[in-house]
């Protein structure tokens, strides 16, 4: 019987996103949350970044799980491990890109809400 523990990576990423969504960090801190220079400008950027990235992380977790299951069924365990790892890293990097893009669309470079959004 094959070890299917690799299929737990996607649900784990989803769970982390769910925890971030239901228990977001209240204040900017050095340990917990979505931490980039833009997200840490102030409490507003911090809140928006953590809410947005948590949603994306949950989506990446679901997509990774589905992708790994399909690859596993078609090409087997080894292919699912490799392809799933690449898919997960790509998904998380894309989430980082999308979150930063969202922050720059919502806030100016100093972390103030853009005038057209008020």
mmCIF file with all atom_site columns, C-alpha atoms in Angstrom:
data_model
loop_
_atom_site.group_PDB
_atom_site.id
_atom_site.type_symbol
_atom_site.label_atom_id
_atom_site.label_alt_id
_atom_site.label_comp_id
_atom_site.label_asym_id
_atom_site.label_entity_id
_atom_site.label_seq_id
_atom_site.pdbx_PDB_ins_code
_atom_site.Cartn_x
_atom_site.Cartn_y
_atom_site.Cartn_z
_atom_site.occupancy
_atom_site.B_iso_or_equiv
_atom_site.pdbx_formal_charge
_atom_site.auth_seq_id
_atom_site.auth_comp_id
_atom_site.auth_asym_id
_atom_site.auth_atom_id
_atom_site.pdbx_PDB_model_num
ATOM 1   C CA . UNK A 1 1   ? 0.000   0.000  0.000   1.00 0.00 ? 1   UNK A CA 1
ATOM 2   C CA . UNK A 1 2   ? 1.323   3.435  -0.964  1.00 0.00 ? 2   UNK A CA 1
ATOM 3   C CA . UNK A 1 3   ? 1.966   6.124  1.607   1.00 0.00 ? 3   UNK A CA 1
ATOM 4   C CA . UNK A 1 4   ? -0.472  8.914  0.805   1.00 0.00 ? 4   UNK A CA 1
ATOM 5   C CA . UNK A 1 5   ? 0.693   11.308 3.523   1.00 0.00 ? 5   UNK A CA 1
ATOM 6   C CA . UNK A 1 6   ? 1.836   13.765 0.838   1.00 0.00 ? 6   UNK A CA 1
ATOM 7   C CA . UNK A 1 7   ? -1.849  14.392 0.162   1.00 0.00 ? 7   UNK A CA 1
ATOM 8   C CA . UNK A 1 8   ? -2.050  16.067 3.583   1.00 0.00 ? 8   UNK A CA 1
ATOM 9   C CA . UNK A 1 9   ? 0.074   19.042 2.483   1.00 0.00 ? 9   UNK A CA 1
ATOM 10  C CA . UNK A 1 10  ? -2.807  20.796 0.700   1.00 0.00 ? 10  UNK A CA 1
ATOM 11  C CA . UNK A 1 11  ? -5.240  20.365 3.603   1.00 0.00 ? 11  UNK A CA 1
ATOM 12  C CA . UNK A 1 12  ? -2.520  21.575 5.989   1.00 0.00 ? 12  UNK A CA 1
ATOM 13  C CA . UNK A 1 13  ? -2.032  24.748 3.925   1.00 0.00 ? 13  UNK A CA 1
ATOM 14  C CA . UNK A 1 14  ? -5.817  25.207 3.867   1.00 0.00 ? 14  UNK A CA 1
ATOM 15  C CA . UNK A 1 15  ? -5.915  24.777 7.669   1.00 0.00 ? 15  UNK A CA 1
ATOM 16  C CA . UNK A 1 16  ? -3.187  27.373 8.179   1.00 0.00 ? 16  UNK A CA 1
ATOM 17  C CA . UNK A 1 17  ? -5.138  29.786 5.953   1.00 0.00 ? 17  UNK A CA 1
ATOM 18  C CA . UNK A 1 18  ? -8.308  29.029 7.915   1.00 0.00 ? 18  UNK A CA 1
ATOM 19  C CA . UNK A 1 19  ? -6.540  29.709 11.216  1.00 0.00 ? 19  UNK A CA 1
ATOM 20  C CA . UNK A 1 20  ? -5.197  33.010 9.845   1.00 0.00 ? 20  UNK A CA 1
ATOM 21  C CA . UNK A 1 21  ? -8.712  33.897 8.675   1.00 0.00 ? 21  UNK A CA 1
ATOM 22  C CA . UNK A 1 22  ? -10.494 33.005 11.912  1.00 0.00 ? 22  UNK A CA 1
ATOM 23  C CA . UNK A 1 23  ? -7.719  34.143 14.274  1.00 0.00 ? 23  UNK A CA 1
ATOM 24  C CA . UNK A 1 24  ? -5.898  36.920 12.421  1.00 0.00 ? 24  UNK A CA 1
ATOM 25  C CA . UNK A 1 25  ? -3.038  38.615 14.194  1.00 0.00 ? 25  UNK A CA 1
ATOM 26  C CA . UNK A 1 26  ? -4.447  41.688 15.905  1.00 0.00 ? 26  UNK A CA 1
ATOM 27  C CA . UNK A 1 27  ? -1.267  43.732 15.848  1.00 0.00 ? 27  UNK A CA 1
ATOM 28  C CA . UNK A 1 28  ? 1.887   43.803 13.764  1.00 0.00 ? 28  UNK A CA 1
ATOM 29  C CA . UNK A 1 29  ? 4.251   41.316 15.356  1.00 0.00 ? 29  UNK A CA 1
ATOM 30  C CA . UNK A 1 30  ? 7.537   39.524 14.615  1.00 0.00 ? 30  UNK A CA 1
ATOM 31  C CA . UNK A 1 31  ? 6.111   35.980 14.645  1.00 0.00 ? 31  UNK A CA 1
ATOM 32  C CA . UNK A 1 32  ? 2.598   35.491 13.288  1.00 0.00 ? 32  UNK A CA 1
ATOM 33  C CA . UNK A 1 33  ? 0.985   36.797 10.107  1.00 0.00 ? 33  UNK A CA 1
ATOM 34  C CA . UNK A 1 34  ? 1.661   37.958 6.572   1.00 0.00 ? 34  UNK A CA 1
ATOM 35  C CA . UNK A 1 35  ? 4.903   39.885 6.987   1.00 0.00 ? 35  UNK A CA 1
ATOM 36  C CA . UNK A 1 36  ? 6.277   42.061 4.192   1.00 0.00 ? 36  UNK A CA 1
ATOM 37  C CA . UNK A 1 37  ? 7.482   45.666 4.303   1.00 0.00 ? 37  UNK A CA 1
ATOM 38  C CA . UNK A 1 38  ? 4.220   46.868 2.714   1.00 0.00 ? 38  UNK A CA 1
ATOM 39  C CA . UNK A 1 39  ? 1.969   44.818 4.988   1.00 0.00 ? 39  UNK A CA 1
ATOM 40  C CA . UNK A 1 40  ? 3.778   46.138 8.069   1.00 0.00 ? 40  UNK A CA 1
ATOM 41  C CA . UNK A 1 41  ? 3.428   49.862 7.232   1.00 0.00 ? 41  UNK A CA 1
ATOM 42  C CA . UNK A 1 42  ? 0.547   50.292 9.694   1.00 0.00 ? 42  UNK A CA 1
ATOM 43  C CA . UNK A 1 43  ? -2.438  48.513 11.254  1.00 0.00 ? 43  UNK A CA 1
ATOM 44  C CA . UNK A 1 44  ? -4.624  49.061 8.153   1.00 0.00 ? 44  UNK A CA 1
ATOM 45  C CA . UNK A 1 45  ? -2.157  47.499 5.722   1.00 0.00 ? 45  UNK A CA 1
ATOM 46  C CA . UNK A 1 46  ? -1.536  44.692 8.217   1.00 0.00 ? 46  UNK A CA 1
ATOM 47  C CA . UNK A 1 47  ? -5.241  43.861 8.522   1.00 0.00 ? 47  UNK A CA 1
ATOM 48  C CA . UNK A 1 48  ? -5.941  43.989 4.776   1.00 0.00 ? 48  UNK A CA 1
ATOM 49  C CA . UNK A 1 49  ? -2.859  41.911 3.922   1.00 0.00 ? 49  UNK A CA 1
ATOM 50  C CA . UNK A 1 50  ? -3.627  39.217 6.472   1.00 0.00 ? 50  UNK A CA 1
ATOM 51  C CA . UNK A 1 51  ? -7.286  38.913 5.452   1.00 0.00 ? 51  UNK A CA 1
ATOM 52  C CA . UNK A 1 52  ? -6.458  38.778 1.746   1.00 0.00 ? 52  UNK A CA 1
ATOM 53  C CA . UNK A 1 53  ? -3.550  36.348 2.064   1.00 0.00 ? 53  UNK A CA 1
ATOM 54  C CA . UNK A 1 54  ? -5.540  33.995 4.322   1.00 0.00 ? 54  UNK A CA 1
ATOM 55  C CA . UNK A 1 55  ? -8.219  33.648 1.623   1.00 0.00 ? 55  UNK A CA 1
ATOM 56  C CA . UNK A 1 56  ? -5.559  32.955 -0.995  1.00 0.00 ? 56  UNK A CA 1
ATOM 57  C CA . UNK A 1 57  ? -3.815  30.417 1.223   1.00 0.00 ? 57  UNK A CA 1
ATOM 58  C CA . UNK A 1 58  ? -7.063  28.493 1.635   1.00 0.00 ? 58  UNK A CA 1
ATOM 59  C CA . UNK A 1 59  ? -7.548  28.472 -2.147  1.00 0.00 ? 59  UNK A CA 1
ATOM 60  C CA . UNK A 1 60  ? -3.963  27.304 -2.710  1.00 0.00 ? 60  UNK A CA 1
ATOM 61  C CA . UNK A 1 61  ? -4.502  24.481 -0.215  1.00 0.00 ? 61  UNK A CA 1
ATOM 62  C CA . UNK A 1 62  ? -7.622  23.253 -2.000  1.00 0.00 ? 62  UNK A CA 1
ATOM 63  C CA . UNK A 1 63  ? -6.054  23.604 -5.456  1.00 0.00 ? 63  UNK A CA 1
ATOM 64  C CA . UNK A 1 64  ? -2.899  21.773 -4.348  1.00 0.00 ? 64  UNK A CA 1
ATOM 65  C CA . UNK A 1 65  ? -4.929  18.892 -2.944  1.00 0.00 ? 65  UNK A CA 1
ATOM 66  C CA . UNK A 1 66  ? -6.993  18.507 -6.106  1.00 0.00 ? 66  UNK A CA 1
ATOM 67  C CA . UNK A 1 67  ? -3.901  18.791 -8.300  1.00 0.00 ? 67  UNK A CA 1
ATOM 68  C CA . UNK A 1 68  ? -2.004  16.157 -6.302  1.00 0.00 ? 68  UNK A CA 1
ATOM 69  C CA . UNK A 1 69  ? -4.912  13.716 -6.345  1.00 0.00 ? 69  UNK A CA 1
ATOM 70  C CA . UNK A 1 70  ? -5.275  14.002 -10.123 1.00 0.00 ? 70  UNK A CA 1
ATOM 71  C CA . UNK A 1 71  ? -1.523  13.658 -10.738 1.00 0.00 ? 71  UNK A CA 1
ATOM 72  C CA . UNK A 1 72  ? -1.356  10.726 -8.322  1.00 0.00 ? 72  UNK A CA 1
ATOM 73  C CA . UNK A 1 73  ? -4.192  8.922  -10.082 1.00 0.00 ? 73  UNK A CA 1
ATOM 74  C CA . UNK A 1 74  ? -2.691  9.476  -13.529 1.00 0.00 ? 74  UNK A CA 1
ATOM 75  C CA . UNK A 1 75  ? 1.086   9.212  -12.985 1.00 0.00 ? 75  UNK A CA 1
ATOM 76  C CA . UNK A 1 76  ? 1.568   7.781  -9.501  1.00 0.00 ? 76  UNK A CA 1
ATOM 77  C CA . UNK A 1 77  ? 3.158   8.675  -6.196  1.00 0.00 ? 77  UNK A CA 1
ATOM 78  C CA . UNK A 1 78  ? 6.542   9.995  -7.291  1.00 0.00 ? 78  UNK A CA 1
ATOM 79  C CA . UNK A 1 79  ? 5.052   12.314 -9.907  1.00 0.00 ? 79  UNK A CA 1
ATOM 80  C CA . UNK A 1 80  ? 2.469   13.556 -7.406  1.00 0.00 ? 80  UNK A CA 1
ATOM 81  C CA . UNK A 1 81  ? 5.198   14.360 -4.876  1.00 0.00 ? 81  UNK A CA 1
ATOM 82  C CA . UNK A 1 82  ? 7.301   16.322 -7.347  1.00 0.00 ? 82  UNK A CA 1
ATOM 83  C CA . UNK A 1 83  ? 4.476   18.029 -9.231  1.00 0.00 ? 83  UNK A CA 1
ATOM 84  C CA . UNK A 1 84  ? 2.584   18.770 -6.021  1.00 0.00 ? 84  UNK A CA 1
ATOM 85  C CA . UNK A 1 85  ? 5.633   20.410 -4.456  1.00 0.00 ? 85  UNK A CA 1
ATOM 86  C CA . UNK A 1 86  ? 6.201   22.603 -7.503  1.00 0.00 ? 86  UNK A CA 1
ATOM 87  C CA . UNK A 1 87  ? 2.491   23.457 -7.675  1.00 0.00 ? 87  UNK A CA 1
ATOM 88  C CA . UNK A 1 88  ? 2.400   24.384 -3.982  1.00 0.00 ? 88  UNK A CA 1
ATOM 89  C CA . UNK A 1 89  ? 5.477   26.617 -4.130  1.00 0.00 ? 89  UNK A CA 1
ATOM 90  C CA . UNK A 1 90  ? 4.204   28.290 -7.308  1.00 0.00 ? 90  UNK A CA 1
ATOM 91  C CA . UNK A 1 91  ? 0.795   28.819 -5.703  1.00 0.00 ? 91  UNK A CA 1
ATOM 92  C CA . UNK A 1 92  ? 2.268   30.360 -2.570  1.00 0.00 ? 92  UNK A CA 1
ATOM 93  C CA . UNK A 1 93  ? 4.578   32.625 -4.577  1.00 0.00 ? 93  UNK A CA 1
ATOM 94  C CA . UNK A 1 94  ? 1.633   33.685 -6.738  1.00 0.00 ? 94  UNK A CA 1
ATOM 95  C CA . UNK A 1 95  ? -0.346  34.406 -3.550  1.00 0.00 ? 95  UNK A CA 1
ATOM 96  C CA . UNK A 1 96  ? 2.488   36.633 -2.373  1.00 0.00 ? 96  UNK A CA 1
ATOM 97  C CA . UNK A 1 97  ? 2.440   38.479 -5.708  1.00 0.00 ? 97  UNK A CA 1
ATOM 98  C CA . UNK A 1 98  ? -1.363  38.885 -5.630  1.00 0.00 ? 98  UNK A CA 1
ATOM 99  C CA . UNK A 1 99  ? -1.383  40.098 -2.028  1.00 0.00 ? 99  UNK A CA 1
ATOM 100 C CA . UNK A 1 100 ? 1.301   42.701 -2.709  1.00 0.00 ? 100 UNK A CA 1
ATOM 101 C CA . UNK A 1 101 ? -0.564  43.797 -5.847  1.00 0.00 ? 101 UNK A CA 1
ATOM 102 C CA . UNK A 1 102 ? -3.761  44.135 -3.795  1.00 0.00 ? 102 UNK A CA 1
ATOM 103 C CA . UNK A 1 103 ? -1.949  46.202 -1.167  1.00 0.00 ? 103 UNK A CA 1
ATOM 104 C CA . UNK A 1 104 ? -0.515  48.531 -3.805  1.00 0.00 ? 104 UNK A CA 1
ATOM 105 C CA . UNK A 1 105 ? -3.960  48.897 -5.383  1.00 0.00 ? 105 UNK A CA 1
ATOM 106 C CA . UNK A 1 106 ? -5.528  49.704 -2.000  1.00 0.00 ? 106 UNK A CA 1
ATOM 107 C CA . UNK A 1 107 ? -2.808  51.836 -0.374  1.00 0.00 ? 107 UNK A CA 1
ATOM 108 C CA . UNK A 1 108 ? -0.246  54.395 -1.467  1.00 0.00 ? 108 UNK A CA 1
ATOM 109 C CA . UNK A 1 109 ? 3.473   53.766 -0.889  1.00 0.00 ? 109 UNK A CA 1
ATOM 110 C CA . UNK A 1 110 ? 3.207   55.177 2.654   1.00 0.00 ? 110 UNK A CA 1
ATOM 111 C CA . UNK A 1 111 ? 0.363   52.843 3.636   1.00 0.00 ? 111 UNK A CA 1
ATOM 112 C CA . UNK A 1 112 ? -2.476  55.371 3.398   1.00 0.00 ? 112 UNK A CA 1
ATOM 113 C CA . UNK A 1 113 ? -5.728  54.378 1.721   1.00 0.00 ? 113 UNK A CA 1
ATOM 114 C CA . UNK A 1 114 ? -5.804  55.681 -1.830  1.00 0.00 ? 114 UNK A CA 1
ATOM 115 C CA . UNK A 1 115 ? -8.175  58.632 -2.252  1.00 0.00 ? 115 UNK A CA 1
ATOM 116 C CA . UNK A 1 116 ? -10.317 56.891 -4.863  1.00 0.00 ? 116 UNK A CA 1
ATOM 117 C CA . UNK A 1 117 ? -11.115 54.106 -2.359  1.00 0.00 ? 117 UNK A CA 1
ATOM 118 C CA . UNK A 1 118 ? -12.450 56.385 0.401   1.00 0.00 ? 118 UNK A CA 1
#
